[in-house]
Coordinates of C-alpha atoms in Angstrom, one line a residue:
Chain A
X119 CA 111.1 92.0 84.4
X120 CA 112.9 92.1 87.7
X121 CA 113.3 88.8 89.3
X122 CA 113.4 88.5 93.1
X123 CA 114.0 85.7 95.5
X124 CA 111.3 85.2 98.1
X125 CA 111.7 82.7 100.9
X126 CA 108.6 80.5 101.1
X127 CA 108.6 80.5 104.9
X128 CA 105.6 79.5 107.1
X129 CA 106.7 80.5 110.6
X130 CA 104.1 80.6 113.3
X131 CA 104.7 82.1 116.7
X132 CA 102.3 81.4 119.5
X133 CA 102.8 84.1 122.1
X134 CA 105.2 86.9 121.7
X135 CA 105.8 89.8 124.0
X136 CA 109.2 91.0 122.8
X137 CA 111.2 90.9 119.6
X138 CA 114.3 90.3 121.6
X139 CA 116.0 86.9 121.2
X140 CA 114.3 85.9 118.0
X141 CA 114.6 87.0 114.4
X142 CA 112.0 89.5 113.6
X143 CA 109.6 88.1 111.0
X144 CA 107.9 91.3 110.0
X145 CA 105.7 89.9 107.4
X146 CA 104.2 87.2 109.6
X147 CA 103.7 89.8 112.4
X148 CA 101.9 92.1 110.1
X149 CA 99.7 89.4 108.7
X150 CA 98.5 88.3 112.2
X151 CA 98.1 91.9 113.2
X152 CA 96.0 92.6 110.1
X153 CA 93.9 89.6 110.8
X154 CA 93.4 90.8 114.4
X155 CA 92.3 94.2 113.0
X156 CA 89.8 92.6 110.7
X157 CA 88.4 90.2 113.2
X158 CA 87.8 93.0 115.7
X159 CA 86.5 95.3 113.0
X160 CA 89.2 97.9 113.6
X161 CA 90.4 98.1 110.0
X162 CA 90.4 96.2 106.7
X163 CA 94.0 95.9 105.6
X164 CA 95.5 93.1 103.5
X165 CA 98.9 92.2 102.1
X166 CA 98.7 92.1 98.4
X167 CA 99.6 88.8 96.7
X168 CA 103.2 88.6 95.3
X169 CA 103.1 89.4 91.6
X170 CA 104.1 86.4 89.6
X171 CA 104.5 86.1 85.8
X172 CA 103.0 82.8 84.7
X173 CA 104.8 81.4 81.7
X174 CA 103.5 77.8 81.4
X175 CA 100.3 76.2 82.8
X176 CA 99.5 72.5 82.6
X177 CA 96.0 71.2 82.8
X178 CA 96.1 67.6 84.1
X179 CA 92.4 67.6 84.4
X180 CA 89.4 69.8 83.7
X181 CA 89.2 72.7 86.1
X182 CA 92.6 72.0 87.5
X183 CA 95.6 74.2 86.6
X184 CA 99.2 73.5 87.6
X185 CA 101.7 76.3 87.0
X186 CA 104.9 74.7 85.6
X187 CA 107.0 77.8 85.0
X188 CA 106.6 81.2 86.5
X189 CA 108.8 84.1 87.8
X190 CA 108.7 86.6 90.6
X191 CA 108.1 90.1 89.3
X192 CA 109.1 93.4 90.8
X193 CA 106.0 94.8 92.5
X194 CA 104.8 98.1 91.0
X195 CA 103.1 99.2 94.3
X196 CA 103.5 98.5 98.0
X197 CA 102.7 95.4 99.9
X198 CA 99.9 96.6 102.1
X199 CA 96.8 98.7 101.7
X200 CA 93.3 99.0 103.1
X201 CA 90.9 101.2 105.0
X202 CA 91.1 102.5 108.6
X203 CA 88.5 104.9 110.1
X204 CA 87.3 105.8 106.6
X205 CA 90.8 106.7 105.4
X206 CA 92.8 105.0 102.6
X207 CA 96.0 103.6 104.1
X208 CA 99.0 102.3 102.2
X209 CA 102.5 101.2 103.3
X210 CA 105.5 99.2 102.6
X211 CA 107.3 97.1 105.2
X212 CA 111.0 96.3 105.2
X213 CA 113.4 94.8 107.7
X214 CA 117.1 95.0 108.0
X215 CA 119.8 93.1 109.8
X216 CA 121.9 96.2 110.2
X217 CA 122.0 97.7 113.7
X218 CA 123.2 101.1 112.6
X219 CA 121.2 102.1 109.4
X220 CA 118.5 101.2 106.9
X221 CA 120.0 100.7 103.4
X222 CA 117.9 102.6 100.8
X223 CA 118.6 99.9 98.2
X224 CA 115.9 97.9 100.0
X225 CA 113.2 100.3 98.6
X226 CA 112.4 100.4 94.9
X227 CA 111.7 103.6 93.1
X228 CA 108.1 102.6 92.1
X229 CA 107.2 102.2 95.7
X230 CA 108.4 105.6 96.8
X231 CA 106.6 107.2 93.8
X232 CA 103.4 105.2 94.7
X233 CA 103.5 106.3 98.3
X234 CA 104.0 109.9 97.3
X235 CA 101.0 109.6 94.9
X236 CA 98.9 108.2 97.7
X237 CA 99.7 111.1 100.0
X238 CA 99.0 113.6 97.3
X239 CA 95.5 112.0 96.8
X240 CA 94.7 112.3 100.5
X241 CA 95.7 108.9 101.7
X242 CA 97.8 107.8 104.6
X243 CA 101.2 106.6 103.4
X244 CA 104.3 105.5 105.3
X245 CA 106.9 102.8 105.7
X246 CA 107.4 100.3 108.5
X247 CA 111.1 99.7 109.0
X248 CA 112.2 97.0 111.4
X249 CA 115.6 96.5 112.8
X250 CA 115.7 92.7 113.4
X251 CA 118.6 92.6 115.7
X252 CA 117.4 95.4 117.8
X253 CA 113.9 94.1 118.0
X254 CA 112.4 97.5 117.0
X255 CA 110.0 98.5 114.3
X256 CA 109.3 102.1 113.4
X257 CA 106.6 103.9 111.4
X258 CA 108.6 106.2 109.2
X259 CA 107.0 109.2 107.5
X260 CA 107.2 110.1 103.8
X261 CA 108.9 113.3 104.8
X262 CA 111.9 111.5 106.3
X263 CA 111.9 108.9 103.6
X264 CA 111.9 111.4 100.8
X265 CA 114.6 113.5 102.4
X266 CA 117.0 110.6 102.4
X267 CA 115.8 108.9 99.2
X268 CA 116.4 112.1 97.1
X269 CA 119.9 112.5 98.5
X270 CA 121.4 109.1 97.8
X271 CA 124.4 110.8 96.2
X272 CA 125.3 111.9 99.7
X273 CA 124.5 108.7 101.6
X274 CA 122.8 105.5 100.7
X275 CA 121.1 104.7 104.0
X276 CA 119.1 106.3 106.8
X277 CA 121.0 106.2 110.1
X278 CA 119.2 104.2 112.8
X279 CA 119.6 107.2 115.2
X280 CA 117.7 109.5 112.7
X281 CA 114.9 106.9 112.4
X282 CA 114.7 106.5 116.1
X283 CA 114.5 110.2 116.8
X284 CA 112.1 111.1 114.0
X285 CA 109.7 108.1 113.8
X286 CA 107.1 106.4 115.9
X287 CA 108.2 103.2 117.6
X288 CA 105.6 100.5 117.0
X289 CA 104.6 98.8 120.2
X290 CA 104.9 95.0 119.9
X291 CA 102.8 92.8 122.1
X292 CA 100.5 89.8 122.3
X293 CA 97.3 91.1 120.7
X294 CA 97.7 92.7 118.3
X295 CA 101.3 91.6 117.8
X296 CA 102.5 94.8 116.1
X297 CA 100.1 97.6 116.8
X298 CA 101.0 100.0 114.0
X299 CA 97.6 101.5 113.8
X300 CA 98.2 103.0 117.3
X301 CA 101.2 104.9 115.7
X302 CA 99.0 105.8 112.7
X303 CA 96.4 107.3 115.0
X304 CA 98.9 109.4 116.9
X305 CA 100.6 110.6 113.7
X306 CA 97.7 111.1 111.3
X307 CA 94.5 111.5 113.4
X308 CA 95.4 113.3 116.7
Chain B
X118 CA 92.7 75.7 98.6
X119 CA 90.4 76.5 95.7
X120 CA 92.0 76.1 92.3
X121 CA 90.8 78.3 89.4
X122 CA 91.6 78.5 85.8
X123 CA 92.8 81.9 84.5
X124 CA 93.5 82.5 80.8
X125 CA 96.9 84.1 80.4
X126 CA 95.6 86.4 77.6
X127 CA 97.4 89.5 76.4
X128 CA 95.0 91.2 74.2
X129 CA 95.6 94.8 73.2
X130 CA 93.1 97.1 71.6
X131 CA 94.2 100.2 69.9
X132 CA 91.2 102.4 69.6
X133 CA 87.8 101.4 70.9
X134 CA 84.6 103.4 70.8
X135 CA 82.1 100.7 71.4
X136 CA 81.9 97.3 72.9
X137 CA 79.7 96.1 70.0
X138 CA 81.2 93.6 67.6
X139 CA 84.0 92.4 69.8
X140 CA 84.2 90.3 72.9
X141 CA 84.4 92.5 76.0
X142 CA 87.6 92.1 77.7
X143 CA 86.8 93.7 81.0
X144 CA 90.1 93.2 82.7
X145 CA 92.1 94.7 79.9
X146 CA 89.7 97.6 79.7
X147 CA 90.0 98.3 83.4
X148 CA 93.8 98.0 83.4
X149 CA 94.2 100.6 80.6
X150 CA 91.5 102.8 82.3
X151 CA 93.3 102.6 85.6
X152 CA 96.6 103.5 83.9
X153 CA 94.9 106.5 82.4
X154 CA 93.6 107.6 85.8
X155 CA 97.1 107.3 87.2
X156 CA 98.8 109.1 84.4
X157 CA 96.4 112.0 84.5
X158 CA 96.5 112.0 88.3
X159 CA 92.8 111.4 88.7
X160 CA 93.0 108.3 91.0
X161 CA 95.5 105.7 92.1
X162 CA 93.8 102.3 91.5
X163 CA 95.4 99.0 90.8
X164 CA 94.4 95.5 90.1
X165 CA 95.9 93.2 92.7
X166 CA 98.1 90.4 91.6
X167 CA 96.4 87.0 91.3
X168 CA 97.2 85.0 94.4
X169 CA 99.4 82.0 93.7
X170 CA 100.5 79.3 96.0
X171 CA 104.1 78.5 95.3
X172 CA 105.1 74.9 96.0
X173 CA 108.4 74.4 94.3
X174 CA 111.1 77.0 93.4
X175 CA 114.3 76.2 91.6
X176 CA 117.4 78.3 91.6
X177 CA 119.4 77.8 88.5
X178 CA 121.7 80.7 89.4
X179 CA 122.3 83.0 92.3
X180 CA 119.5 85.7 92.5
X181 CA 117.4 83.9 89.9
X182 CA 114.3 82.0 91.0
X183 CA 112.2 79.8 88.7
X184 CA 108.9 78.6 90.1
X185 CA 108.4 75.0 89.0
X186 CA 105.1 74.2 90.7
X187 CA 102.4 76.5 91.8
X188 CA 98.6 76.8 92.0
X189 CA 96.0 79.5 91.6
X190 CA 94.3 80.3 94.9
X191 CA 90.8 81.6 95.5
X192 CA 91.2 85.3 96.2
X193 CA 90.1 86.4 99.7
X194 CA 89.4 90.0 98.6
X195 CA 88.4 91.8 95.5
X196 CA 90.5 92.4 92.4
X197 CA 90.7 96.2 92.5
X198 CA 91.3 98.8 95.1
X199 CA 92.8 102.3 95.5
X200 CA 92.1 105.9 96.3
X201 CA 89.9 108.5 94.5
X202 CA 89.4 112.0 95.7
X203 CA 90.6 111.1 99.2
X204 CA 88.2 108.1 99.5
X205 CA 89.1 104.4 99.7
X206 CA 87.6 102.6 96.8
X207 CA 87.2 98.8 96.3
X208 CA 85.5 96.7 93.7
X209 CA 85.2 93.4 91.9
X210 CA 84.7 93.2 88.2
X211 CA 82.9 90.3 86.4
X212 CA 81.7 89.6 83.0
X213 CA 79.0 87.2 81.7
X214 CA 78.1 85.9 78.3
X215 CA 74.5 85.7 79.3
X216 CA 72.2 88.3 77.8
X217 CA 69.4 87.9 80.3
X218 CA 71.0 87.7 83.8
X219 CA 74.1 87.7 85.9
X220 CA 74.7 84.3 87.5
X221 CA 75.6 84.8 91.2
X222 CA 77.9 81.8 91.2
X223 CA 80.4 84.1 89.6
X224 CA 80.9 85.9 92.9
X225 CA 82.5 84.2 95.9
X226 CA 81.3 84.7 99.4
X227 CA 84.5 86.3 100.7
X228 CA 84.2 89.0 98.1
X229 CA 80.7 90.0 99.1
X230 CA 81.8 90.0 102.8
X231 CA 84.9 92.0 102.0
X232 CA 82.9 94.6 100.0
X233 CA 80.3 94.9 102.8
X234 CA 83.2 95.4 105.4
X235 CA 84.6 98.2 103.2
X236 CA 81.3 100.0 103.0
X237 CA 80.9 99.6 106.8
X238 CA 84.3 101.2 107.3
X239 CA 83.4 104.2 105.2
X240 CA 84.8 103.1 101.8
X241 CA 83.3 103.1 98.4
X242 CA 82.4 99.5 97.4
X243 CA 80.6 98.2 94.3
X244 CA 80.8 95.7 91.5
X245 CA 81.3 96.2 87.8
X246 CA 79.2 93.7 85.9
X247 CA 79.7 93.5 82.1
X248 CA 77.4 91.8 79.7
X249 CA 79.8 90.8 76.9
X250 CA 77.3 90.2 74.2
X251 CA 75.3 93.3 74.9
X252 CA 78.5 95.4 75.1
X253 CA 77.3 97.0 78.4
X254 CA 79.0 97.4 81.7
X255 CA 77.2 98.5 84.9
X256 CA 78.3 99.8 88.2
X257 CA 76.2 97.8 90.6
X258 CA 75.6 98.9 94.2
X259 CA 76.0 96.7 97.3
X260 CA 72.4 97.2 98.1
X261 CA 71.3 95.5 94.9
X262 CA 74.0 92.8 95.1
X263 CA 73.2 92.0 98.7
X264 CA 69.5 91.8 98.0
X265 CA 70.0 89.1 95.4
X266 CA 72.9 87.4 97.1
X267 CA 71.0 86.8 100.3
X268 CA 68.0 85.3 98.4
X269 CA 69.7 82.6 96.4
X270 CA 67.2 80.1 97.5
X271 CA 64.7 82.1 95.4
X272 CA 66.8 82.7 92.4
X273 CA 70.5 82.2 91.6
X274 CA 71.0 85.2 89.3
X275 CA 70.2 88.9 88.9
X276 CA 68.1 89.6 85.9
X277 CA 69.7 91.9 83.3
X278 CA 66.5 94.1 83.4
X279 CA 66.9 94.7 87.1
X280 CA 70.6 95.6 86.8
X281 CA 69.8 97.9 83.8
X282 CA 67.1 99.7 85.8
X283 CA 68.9 100.0 89.1
X284 CA 72.6 100.6 88.1
X285 CA 74.7 103.1 86.5
X286 CA 75.7 102.3 82.9
X287 CA 79.5 102.9 82.5
X288 CA 80.3 104.9 79.4
X289 CA 82.9 103.3 77.2
X290 CA 85.0 105.4 75.0
X291 CA 88.5 106.1 73.8
X292 CA 90.2 107.8 76.7
X293 CA 89.5 106.5 79.3
X294 CA 88.2 103.3 77.8
X295 CA 85.8 102.5 80.6
X296 CA 85.1 105.6 82.6
X297 CA 83.7 104.0 85.8
X298 CA 84.8 106.9 88.0
X299 CA 82.3 109.0 86.3
X300 CA 79.6 106.6 87.6
X301 CA 81.3 106.5 91.0
X302 CA 81.2 110.3 91.2
X303 CA 77.5 110.5 90.3
X304 CA 76.6 107.7 92.8
X305 CA 78.9 108.5 95.7
X306 CA 79.9 112.1 95.5
X307 CA 77.0 114.2 94.1

């Protein structure tokens, strides 16, 4: 069982027009974006709960369970999935503090395999990669990901320049905060 | 935050041809069935992790996190989703020990709303309802579910007879253990 550290952050931003001058908090941005998509009936996409292995549960009262010992598990799939315009959609979202490349060690093997399986079964699969310090997020295709993932003996990261030139920049704004479905539409529907 | 009790069972059955003479363990059956579907490349369907609210995490060593206090949360969506023959598929699975009806208190309002949203967006949505003591599992349509769910002032359960007459019986066997995609095919594809 892989054990991972997850910060338990609860950051809320009120109004955001640019990623500049703040740390990108990709997960929060995707959560509010997905909520926007649901409220406006554009898509039904959720972040999956973090898988946790429960070891010890205590019952101080009837119908009340307190987990006293548990561990984070390595996810076997991606973080996000749902439906958009009748299509199954599945993606993983990662951010890096590097300004020059995205380190492939940030992705686990199960996730790449899962995304490839989704694409094979007719779903829309991709990755969102955010460069915190540059304030940019990209929708990266499986073609690009697989190309670099399979060649890790050559290099263990995807250069920023390659991502920039071969991926859709995701427009960040006020509502929705990170309109990745615009990029999905351009890439998979038009 | 709703708090729910979940048994932390780990039951494994080796060879099963009938639900008779054993307690139905729907979740295990669905997990092995989904694994079968994935291994044989029939569909990519997973159970979502149980949502847990982490309150206190302890770090006995670098890169090792032990959760010391956490609580089960009420899920906002269903337990299972994935892709089958290019279609988005989403369902909730429940079992009852009653032999005469399925109590509607077993379903939470978010789940019904979520399933209706999925159907509206062009996905396949349904519920699997298992009658433990009868050894029968049914694929129940949203039409039937909504009809009874909206009329809870009249009665708070769906009679077994109604489910039996208006739903697909899911064939249980050895491989896959609970072939619900056969019922999905008949209902949504033919």
